[in-house]
mmCIF file of C-alpha atoms in Angstrom:
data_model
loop_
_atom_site.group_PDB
_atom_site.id
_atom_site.type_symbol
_atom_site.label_atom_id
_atom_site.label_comp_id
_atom_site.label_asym_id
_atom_site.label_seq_id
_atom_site.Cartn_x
_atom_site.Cartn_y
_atom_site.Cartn_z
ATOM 1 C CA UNK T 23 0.000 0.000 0.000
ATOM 2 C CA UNK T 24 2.956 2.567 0.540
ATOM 3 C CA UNK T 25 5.439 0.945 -1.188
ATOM 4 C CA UNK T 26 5.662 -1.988 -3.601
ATOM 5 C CA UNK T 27 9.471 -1.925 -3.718
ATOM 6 C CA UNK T 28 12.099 -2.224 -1.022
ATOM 7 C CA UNK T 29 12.254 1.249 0.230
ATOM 8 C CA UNK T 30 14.188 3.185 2.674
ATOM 9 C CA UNK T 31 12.296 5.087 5.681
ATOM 10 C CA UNK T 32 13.851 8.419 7.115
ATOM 11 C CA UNK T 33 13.737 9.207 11.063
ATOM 12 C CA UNK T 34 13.403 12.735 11.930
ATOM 13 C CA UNK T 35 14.129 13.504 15.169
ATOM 14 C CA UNK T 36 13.390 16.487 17.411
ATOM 15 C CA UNK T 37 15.197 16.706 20.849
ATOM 16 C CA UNK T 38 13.962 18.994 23.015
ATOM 17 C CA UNK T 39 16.525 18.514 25.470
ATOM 18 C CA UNK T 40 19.696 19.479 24.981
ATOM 19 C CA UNK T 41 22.457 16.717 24.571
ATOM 20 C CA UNK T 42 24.303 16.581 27.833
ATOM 21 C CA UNK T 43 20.759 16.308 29.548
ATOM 22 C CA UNK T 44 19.806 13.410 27.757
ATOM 23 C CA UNK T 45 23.269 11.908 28.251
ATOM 24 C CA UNK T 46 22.533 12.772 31.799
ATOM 25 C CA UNK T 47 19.394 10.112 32.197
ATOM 26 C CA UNK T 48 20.514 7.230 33.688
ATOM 27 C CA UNK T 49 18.782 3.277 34.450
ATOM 28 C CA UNK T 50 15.496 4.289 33.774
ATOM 29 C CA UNK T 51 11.906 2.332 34.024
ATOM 30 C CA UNK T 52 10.712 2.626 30.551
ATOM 31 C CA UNK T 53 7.238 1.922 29.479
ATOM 32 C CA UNK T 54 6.047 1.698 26.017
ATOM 33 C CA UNK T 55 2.320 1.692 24.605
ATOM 34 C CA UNK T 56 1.585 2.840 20.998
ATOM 35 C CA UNK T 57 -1.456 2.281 18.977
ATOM 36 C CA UNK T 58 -2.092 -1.818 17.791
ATOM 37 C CA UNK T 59 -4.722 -3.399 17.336
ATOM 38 C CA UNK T 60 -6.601 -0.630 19.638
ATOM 39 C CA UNK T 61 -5.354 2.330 21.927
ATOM 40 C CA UNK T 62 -4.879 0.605 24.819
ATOM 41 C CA UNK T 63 -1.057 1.375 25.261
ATOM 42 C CA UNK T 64 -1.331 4.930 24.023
ATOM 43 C CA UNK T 65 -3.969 5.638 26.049
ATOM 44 C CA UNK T 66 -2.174 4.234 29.181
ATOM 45 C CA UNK T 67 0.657 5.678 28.542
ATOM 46 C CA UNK T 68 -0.973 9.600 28.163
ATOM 47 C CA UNK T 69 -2.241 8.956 31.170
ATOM 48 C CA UNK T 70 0.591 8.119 33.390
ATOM 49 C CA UNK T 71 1.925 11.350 31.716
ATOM 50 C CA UNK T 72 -0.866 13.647 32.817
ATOM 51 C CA UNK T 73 -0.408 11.899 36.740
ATOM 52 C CA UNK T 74 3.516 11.768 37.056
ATOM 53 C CA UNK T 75 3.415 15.374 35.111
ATOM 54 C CA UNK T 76 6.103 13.952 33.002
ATOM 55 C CA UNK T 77 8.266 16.369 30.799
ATOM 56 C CA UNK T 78 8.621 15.769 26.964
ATOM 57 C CA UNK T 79 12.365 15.256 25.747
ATOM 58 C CA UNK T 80 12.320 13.963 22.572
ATOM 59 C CA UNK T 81 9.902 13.357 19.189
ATOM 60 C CA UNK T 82 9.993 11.334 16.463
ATOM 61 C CA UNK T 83 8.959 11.685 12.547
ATOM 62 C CA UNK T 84 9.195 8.843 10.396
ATOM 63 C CA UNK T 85 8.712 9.086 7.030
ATOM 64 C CA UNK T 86 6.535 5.632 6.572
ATOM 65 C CA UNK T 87 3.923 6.774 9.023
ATOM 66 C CA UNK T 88 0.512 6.556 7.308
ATOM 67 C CA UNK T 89 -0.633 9.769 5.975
ATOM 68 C CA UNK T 90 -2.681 11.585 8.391
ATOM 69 C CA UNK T 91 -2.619 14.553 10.229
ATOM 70 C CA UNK T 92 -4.606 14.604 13.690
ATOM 71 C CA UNK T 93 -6.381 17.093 15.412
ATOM 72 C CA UNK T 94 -5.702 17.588 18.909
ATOM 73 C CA UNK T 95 -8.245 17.381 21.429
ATOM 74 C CA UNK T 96 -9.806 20.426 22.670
ATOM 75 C CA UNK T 97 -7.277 22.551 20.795
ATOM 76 C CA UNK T 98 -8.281 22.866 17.403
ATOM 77 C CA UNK T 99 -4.734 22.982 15.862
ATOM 78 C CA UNK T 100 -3.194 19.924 13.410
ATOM 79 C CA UNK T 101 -0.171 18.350 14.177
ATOM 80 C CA UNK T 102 1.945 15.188 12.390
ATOM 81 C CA UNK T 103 1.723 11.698 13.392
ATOM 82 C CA UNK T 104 4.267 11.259 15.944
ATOM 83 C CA UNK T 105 6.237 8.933 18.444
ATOM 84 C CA UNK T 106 7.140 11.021 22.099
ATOM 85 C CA UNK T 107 9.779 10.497 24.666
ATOM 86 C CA UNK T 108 8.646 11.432 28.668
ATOM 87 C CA UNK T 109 10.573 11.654 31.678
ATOM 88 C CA UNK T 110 9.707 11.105 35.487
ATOM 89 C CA UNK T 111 12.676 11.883 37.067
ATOM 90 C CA UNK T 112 13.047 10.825 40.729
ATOM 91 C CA UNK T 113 9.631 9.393 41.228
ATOM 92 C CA UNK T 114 10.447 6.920 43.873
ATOM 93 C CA UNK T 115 14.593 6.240 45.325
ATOM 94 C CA UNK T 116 15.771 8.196 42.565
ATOM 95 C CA UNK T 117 14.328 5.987 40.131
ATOM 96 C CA UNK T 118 13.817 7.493 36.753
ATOM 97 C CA UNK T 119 10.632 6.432 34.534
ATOM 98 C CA UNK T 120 10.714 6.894 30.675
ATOM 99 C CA UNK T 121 7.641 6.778 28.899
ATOM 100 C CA UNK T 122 7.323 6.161 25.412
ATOM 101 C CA UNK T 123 3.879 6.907 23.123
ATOM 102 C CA UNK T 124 2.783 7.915 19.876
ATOM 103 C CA UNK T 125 -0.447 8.944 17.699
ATOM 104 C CA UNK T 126 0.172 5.798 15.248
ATOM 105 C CA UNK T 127 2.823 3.716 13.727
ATOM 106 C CA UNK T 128 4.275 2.360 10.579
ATOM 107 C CA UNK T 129 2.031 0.407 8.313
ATOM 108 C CA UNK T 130 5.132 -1.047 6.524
ATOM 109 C CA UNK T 131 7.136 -3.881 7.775
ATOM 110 C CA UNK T 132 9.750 -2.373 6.836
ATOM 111 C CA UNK T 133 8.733 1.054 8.665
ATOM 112 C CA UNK T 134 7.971 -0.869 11.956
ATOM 113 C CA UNK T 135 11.199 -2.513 12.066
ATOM 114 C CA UNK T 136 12.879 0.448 11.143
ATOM 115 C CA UNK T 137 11.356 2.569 13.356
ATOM 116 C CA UNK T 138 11.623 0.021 16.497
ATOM 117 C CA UNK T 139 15.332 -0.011 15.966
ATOM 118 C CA UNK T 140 15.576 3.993 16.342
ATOM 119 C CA UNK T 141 13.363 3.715 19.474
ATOM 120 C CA UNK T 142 15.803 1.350 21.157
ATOM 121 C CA UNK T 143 19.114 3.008 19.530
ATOM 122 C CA UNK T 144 17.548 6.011 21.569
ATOM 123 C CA UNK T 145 16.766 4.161 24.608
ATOM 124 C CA UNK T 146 19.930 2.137 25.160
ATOM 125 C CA UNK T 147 22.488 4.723 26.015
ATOM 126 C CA UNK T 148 20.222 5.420 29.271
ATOM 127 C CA UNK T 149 21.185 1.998 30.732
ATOM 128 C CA UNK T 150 17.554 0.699 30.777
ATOM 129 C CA UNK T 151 16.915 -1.049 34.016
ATOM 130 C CA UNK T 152 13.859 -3.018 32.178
ATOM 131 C CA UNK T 153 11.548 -2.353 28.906
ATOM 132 C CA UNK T 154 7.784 -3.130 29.396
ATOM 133 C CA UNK T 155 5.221 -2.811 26.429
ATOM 134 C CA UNK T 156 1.526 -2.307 26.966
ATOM 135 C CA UNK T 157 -0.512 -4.329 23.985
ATOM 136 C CA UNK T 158 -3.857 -5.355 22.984
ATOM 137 C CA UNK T 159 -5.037 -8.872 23.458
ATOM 138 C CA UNK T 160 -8.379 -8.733 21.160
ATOM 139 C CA UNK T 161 -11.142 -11.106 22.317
ATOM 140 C CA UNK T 162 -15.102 -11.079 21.284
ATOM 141 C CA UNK T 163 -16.124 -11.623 24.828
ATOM 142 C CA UNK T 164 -13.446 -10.425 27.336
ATOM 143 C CA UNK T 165 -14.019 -11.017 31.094
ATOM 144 C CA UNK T 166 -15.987 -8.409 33.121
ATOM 145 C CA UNK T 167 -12.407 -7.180 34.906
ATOM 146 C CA UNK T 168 -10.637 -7.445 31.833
ATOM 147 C CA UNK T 169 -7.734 -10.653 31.866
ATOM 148 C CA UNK T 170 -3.913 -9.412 31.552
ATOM 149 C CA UNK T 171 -1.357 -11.506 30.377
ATOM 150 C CA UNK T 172 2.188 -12.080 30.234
ATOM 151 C CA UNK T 173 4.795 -12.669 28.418
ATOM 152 C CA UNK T 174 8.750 -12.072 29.241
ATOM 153 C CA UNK T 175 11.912 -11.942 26.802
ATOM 154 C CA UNK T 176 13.419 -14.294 30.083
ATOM 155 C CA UNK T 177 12.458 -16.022 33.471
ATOM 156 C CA UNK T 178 14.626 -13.700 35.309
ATOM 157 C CA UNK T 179 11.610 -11.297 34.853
ATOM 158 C CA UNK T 180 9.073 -13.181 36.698
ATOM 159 C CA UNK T 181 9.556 -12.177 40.104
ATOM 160 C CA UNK T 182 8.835 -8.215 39.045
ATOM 161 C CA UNK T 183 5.423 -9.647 38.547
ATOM 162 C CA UNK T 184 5.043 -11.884 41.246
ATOM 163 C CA UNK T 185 5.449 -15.272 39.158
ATOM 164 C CA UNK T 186 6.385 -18.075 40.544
ATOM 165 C CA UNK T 187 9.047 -20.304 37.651
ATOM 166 C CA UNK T 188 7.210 -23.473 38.099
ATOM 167 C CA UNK T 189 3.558 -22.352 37.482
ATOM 168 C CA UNK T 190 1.984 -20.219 34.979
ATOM 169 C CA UNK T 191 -1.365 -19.813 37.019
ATOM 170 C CA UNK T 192 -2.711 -16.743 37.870
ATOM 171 C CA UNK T 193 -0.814 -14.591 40.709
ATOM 172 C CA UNK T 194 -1.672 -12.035 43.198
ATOM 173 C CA UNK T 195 -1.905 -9.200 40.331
ATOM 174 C CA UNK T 196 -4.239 -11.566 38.174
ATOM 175 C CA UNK T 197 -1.454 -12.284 35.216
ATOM 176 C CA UNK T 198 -1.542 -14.864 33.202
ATOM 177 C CA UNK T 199 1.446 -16.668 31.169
ATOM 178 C CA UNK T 200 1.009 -16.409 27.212
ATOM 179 C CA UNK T 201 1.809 -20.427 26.451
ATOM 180 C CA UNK T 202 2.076 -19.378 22.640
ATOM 181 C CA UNK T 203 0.980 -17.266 20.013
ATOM 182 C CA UNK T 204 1.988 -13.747 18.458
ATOM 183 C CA UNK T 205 1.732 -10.265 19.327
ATOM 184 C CA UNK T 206 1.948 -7.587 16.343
ATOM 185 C CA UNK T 207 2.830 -4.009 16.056
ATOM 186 C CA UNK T 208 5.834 -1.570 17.410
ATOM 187 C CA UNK T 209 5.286 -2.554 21.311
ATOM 188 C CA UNK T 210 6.068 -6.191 21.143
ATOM 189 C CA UNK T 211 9.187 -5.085 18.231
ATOM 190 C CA UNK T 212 10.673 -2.674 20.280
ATOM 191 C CA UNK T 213 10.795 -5.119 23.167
ATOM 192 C CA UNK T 214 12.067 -8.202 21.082
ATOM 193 C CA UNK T 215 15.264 -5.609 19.540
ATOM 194 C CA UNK T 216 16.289 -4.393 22.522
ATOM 195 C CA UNK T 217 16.170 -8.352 24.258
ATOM 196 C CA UNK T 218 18.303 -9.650 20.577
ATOM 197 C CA UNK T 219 21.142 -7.159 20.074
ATOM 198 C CA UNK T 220 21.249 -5.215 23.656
ATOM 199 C CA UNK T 221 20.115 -8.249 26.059
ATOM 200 C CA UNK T 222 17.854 -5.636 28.059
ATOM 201 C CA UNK T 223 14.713 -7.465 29.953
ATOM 202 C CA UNK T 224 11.674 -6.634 28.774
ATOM 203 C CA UNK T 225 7.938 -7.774 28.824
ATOM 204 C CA UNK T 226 4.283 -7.539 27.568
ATOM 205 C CA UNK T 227 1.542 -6.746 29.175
ATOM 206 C CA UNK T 228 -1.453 -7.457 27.242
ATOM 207 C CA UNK T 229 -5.048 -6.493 28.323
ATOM 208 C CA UNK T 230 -8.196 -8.441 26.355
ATOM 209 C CA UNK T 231 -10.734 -6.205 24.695
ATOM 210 C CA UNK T 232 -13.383 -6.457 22.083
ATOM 211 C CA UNK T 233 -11.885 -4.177 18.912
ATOM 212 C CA UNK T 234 -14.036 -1.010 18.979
ATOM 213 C CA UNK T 235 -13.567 2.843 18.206
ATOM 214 C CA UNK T 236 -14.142 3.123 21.969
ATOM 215 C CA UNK T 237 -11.207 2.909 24.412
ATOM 216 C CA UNK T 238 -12.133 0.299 26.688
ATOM 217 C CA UNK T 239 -11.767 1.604 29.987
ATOM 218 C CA UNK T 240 -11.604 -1.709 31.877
ATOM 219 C CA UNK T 241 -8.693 -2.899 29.766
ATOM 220 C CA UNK T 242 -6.776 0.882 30.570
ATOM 221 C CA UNK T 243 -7.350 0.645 34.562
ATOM 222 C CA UNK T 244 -6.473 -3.238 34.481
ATOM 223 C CA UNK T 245 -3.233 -2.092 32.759
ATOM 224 C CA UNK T 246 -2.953 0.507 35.091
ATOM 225 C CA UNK T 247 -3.406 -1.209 37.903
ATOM 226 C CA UNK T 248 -0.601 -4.056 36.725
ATOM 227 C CA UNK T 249 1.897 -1.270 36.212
ATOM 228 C CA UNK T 250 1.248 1.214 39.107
ATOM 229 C CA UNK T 251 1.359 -1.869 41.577
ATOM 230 C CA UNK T 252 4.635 -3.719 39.706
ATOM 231 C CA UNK T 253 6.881 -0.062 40.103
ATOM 232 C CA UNK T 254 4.920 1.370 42.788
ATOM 233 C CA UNK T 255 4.139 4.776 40.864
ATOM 234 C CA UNK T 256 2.136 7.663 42.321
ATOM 235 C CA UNK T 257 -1.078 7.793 40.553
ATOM 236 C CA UNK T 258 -4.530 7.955 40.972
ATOM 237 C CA UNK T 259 -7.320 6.298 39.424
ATOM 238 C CA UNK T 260 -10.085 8.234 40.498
ATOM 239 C CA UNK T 261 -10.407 10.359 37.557
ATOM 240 C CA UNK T 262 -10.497 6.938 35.382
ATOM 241 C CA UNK T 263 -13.318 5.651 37.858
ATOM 242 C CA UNK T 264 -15.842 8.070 36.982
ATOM 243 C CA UNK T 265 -14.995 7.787 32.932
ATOM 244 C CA UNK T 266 -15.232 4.332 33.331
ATOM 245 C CA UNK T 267 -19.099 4.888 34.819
ATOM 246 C CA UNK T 268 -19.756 6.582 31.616
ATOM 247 C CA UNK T 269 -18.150 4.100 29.429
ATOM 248 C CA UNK T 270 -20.422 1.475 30.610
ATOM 249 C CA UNK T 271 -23.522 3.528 30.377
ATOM 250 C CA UNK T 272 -23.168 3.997 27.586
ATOM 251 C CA UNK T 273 -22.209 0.471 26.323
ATOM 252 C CA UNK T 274 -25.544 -0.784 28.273
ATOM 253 C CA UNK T 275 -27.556 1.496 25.960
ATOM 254 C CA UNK T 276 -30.308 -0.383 23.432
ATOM 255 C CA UNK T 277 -28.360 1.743 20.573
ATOM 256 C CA UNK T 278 -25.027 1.076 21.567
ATOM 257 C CA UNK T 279 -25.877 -3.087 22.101
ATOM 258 C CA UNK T 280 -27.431 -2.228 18.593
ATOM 259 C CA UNK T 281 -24.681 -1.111 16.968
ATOM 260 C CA UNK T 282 -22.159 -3.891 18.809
ATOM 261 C CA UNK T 283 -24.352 -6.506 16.906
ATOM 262 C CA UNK T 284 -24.462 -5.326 13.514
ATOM 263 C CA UNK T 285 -20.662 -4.519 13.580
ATOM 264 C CA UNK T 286 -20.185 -8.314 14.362
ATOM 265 C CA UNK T 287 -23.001 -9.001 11.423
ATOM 266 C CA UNK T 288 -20.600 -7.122 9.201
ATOM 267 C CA UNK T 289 -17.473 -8.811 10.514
ATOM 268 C CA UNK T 290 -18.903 -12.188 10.016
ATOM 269 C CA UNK T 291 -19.674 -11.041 6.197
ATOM 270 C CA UNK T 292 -16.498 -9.280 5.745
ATOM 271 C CA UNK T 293 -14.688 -12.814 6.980
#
């Protein structure tokens, strides 16, 4: 679709801190979530910014992101598709938190790989203490909480989450092992390059959801709560709590259930 021959992508990058402060950011936390199959990540991710008040450093342009131009909320001005750098500096023992986001990603293989390789060329020099992706696990009927799984680049990760080696069931934060399967997109990229050619632990954390124009809610908080509780980070929910009242209203109405049926009548056409 944008490109029928082996092409090239071009990074453009934007640092909005100067050199010797970036060189300055050492073993940080860093916590990716981009758009996949849904929001989930991105919209995780935005809102551990607006909690932690985290401070923009860097932002990345790639030339194989898809054509569009957004609109931001509530401000009425356009602005490119993007990947964004945050820092939390000192949140808890001098512990520094990264956070990584974006408005979309590359629709070429080519572009994702590329792109995921700049991401972690970036990241590395920082002496990354781990790398944890937030993903979408898609499901037609996900549980009322919404399930989170697991899975690790190695077993030396386990104990961050509270996982006993020898079993896979659920633990005290409600994870689940992934036994097999794949997970697509920039998170679960980034993660696998920076395990392959830098050996840096990493994870994926992958909440189920039905695929839907509507952020599921559920699916944000149980990432939320996952990540807050693994790293012990300062936030509040609250704020999500009373969006997440709405959400369901508004999912229990006869036009929304309406509308949820005929979008799987079209799926099961489509398919």
């Amino acid at each position: 679709m944008y490109a029928e021959e082996p092409f090239e992508p071009k990074l453009v990058a934007h640092y909005l801190w100067e050199h010797n402060q970036l060189e300055a950011i050492k073993n940080p936390i860093c916590i990716i979530g981009v758009p996949d199959l849904s929001n989930l990540g991105q919209e995780c991710i935005n809102y551990l910014i607006t909690e932690l008040k985290a401070e923009k450093i860097a932002i990345f342009y790639c030339s194989d992101f898809p054509p569009i131009s957004y609109i931001e909320k509530n401000s009425y001005t356009l602005d490119l598709t993007k990947i964004e750098f945050y820092l939390v500096q000192n949140f808890k023992d001098q512990k520094n938190l990264l956070l990584i986001t974006g408005t979309d990603t590359p629709k070429s293989p080519i572009g994702l790989n590329y792109l995921a390789e700049k991401i972690v060329e970036f990241i590395i020099p920082m002496g990354p203490e781990v790398l944890i992706a937030l993903a979408t696990f898609p499901s037609r009927h996900p549980t009322h909480a919404r399930q989170v799984f697991l899975t690790v680049t190695s077993d030396e990760l386990l104990p961050l989450f509270k996982i006993d080696k020898k079993t896979t069931h659920k633990t005290e934060l409600g994870l689940q092992l992934l036994q097999k399967g794949i997970v697509l997109g920039l998170n679960s990229l980034v993660v696998a390059y920076a395990k392959e050619f830098h050996n840096l632990l990493g994870g994926i954390l992958l909440a189920e959801t039905e695929k839907s124009e509507t952020t599921d809610l559920i699916a944000v908080k149980a990432l939320l709560n996952v990540i807050s509780t693994v790293f012990e980070l300062p936030i509040s929910l609250v704020s999500l709590n009373s969006n997440i009242k709405t959400f369901l209203k508004e999912k229990s109405t006869p036009s929304s259930r309406l509308e949820n049926i005929l979008k799987d009548v079209r799926k099961r056409i489509q398919n």
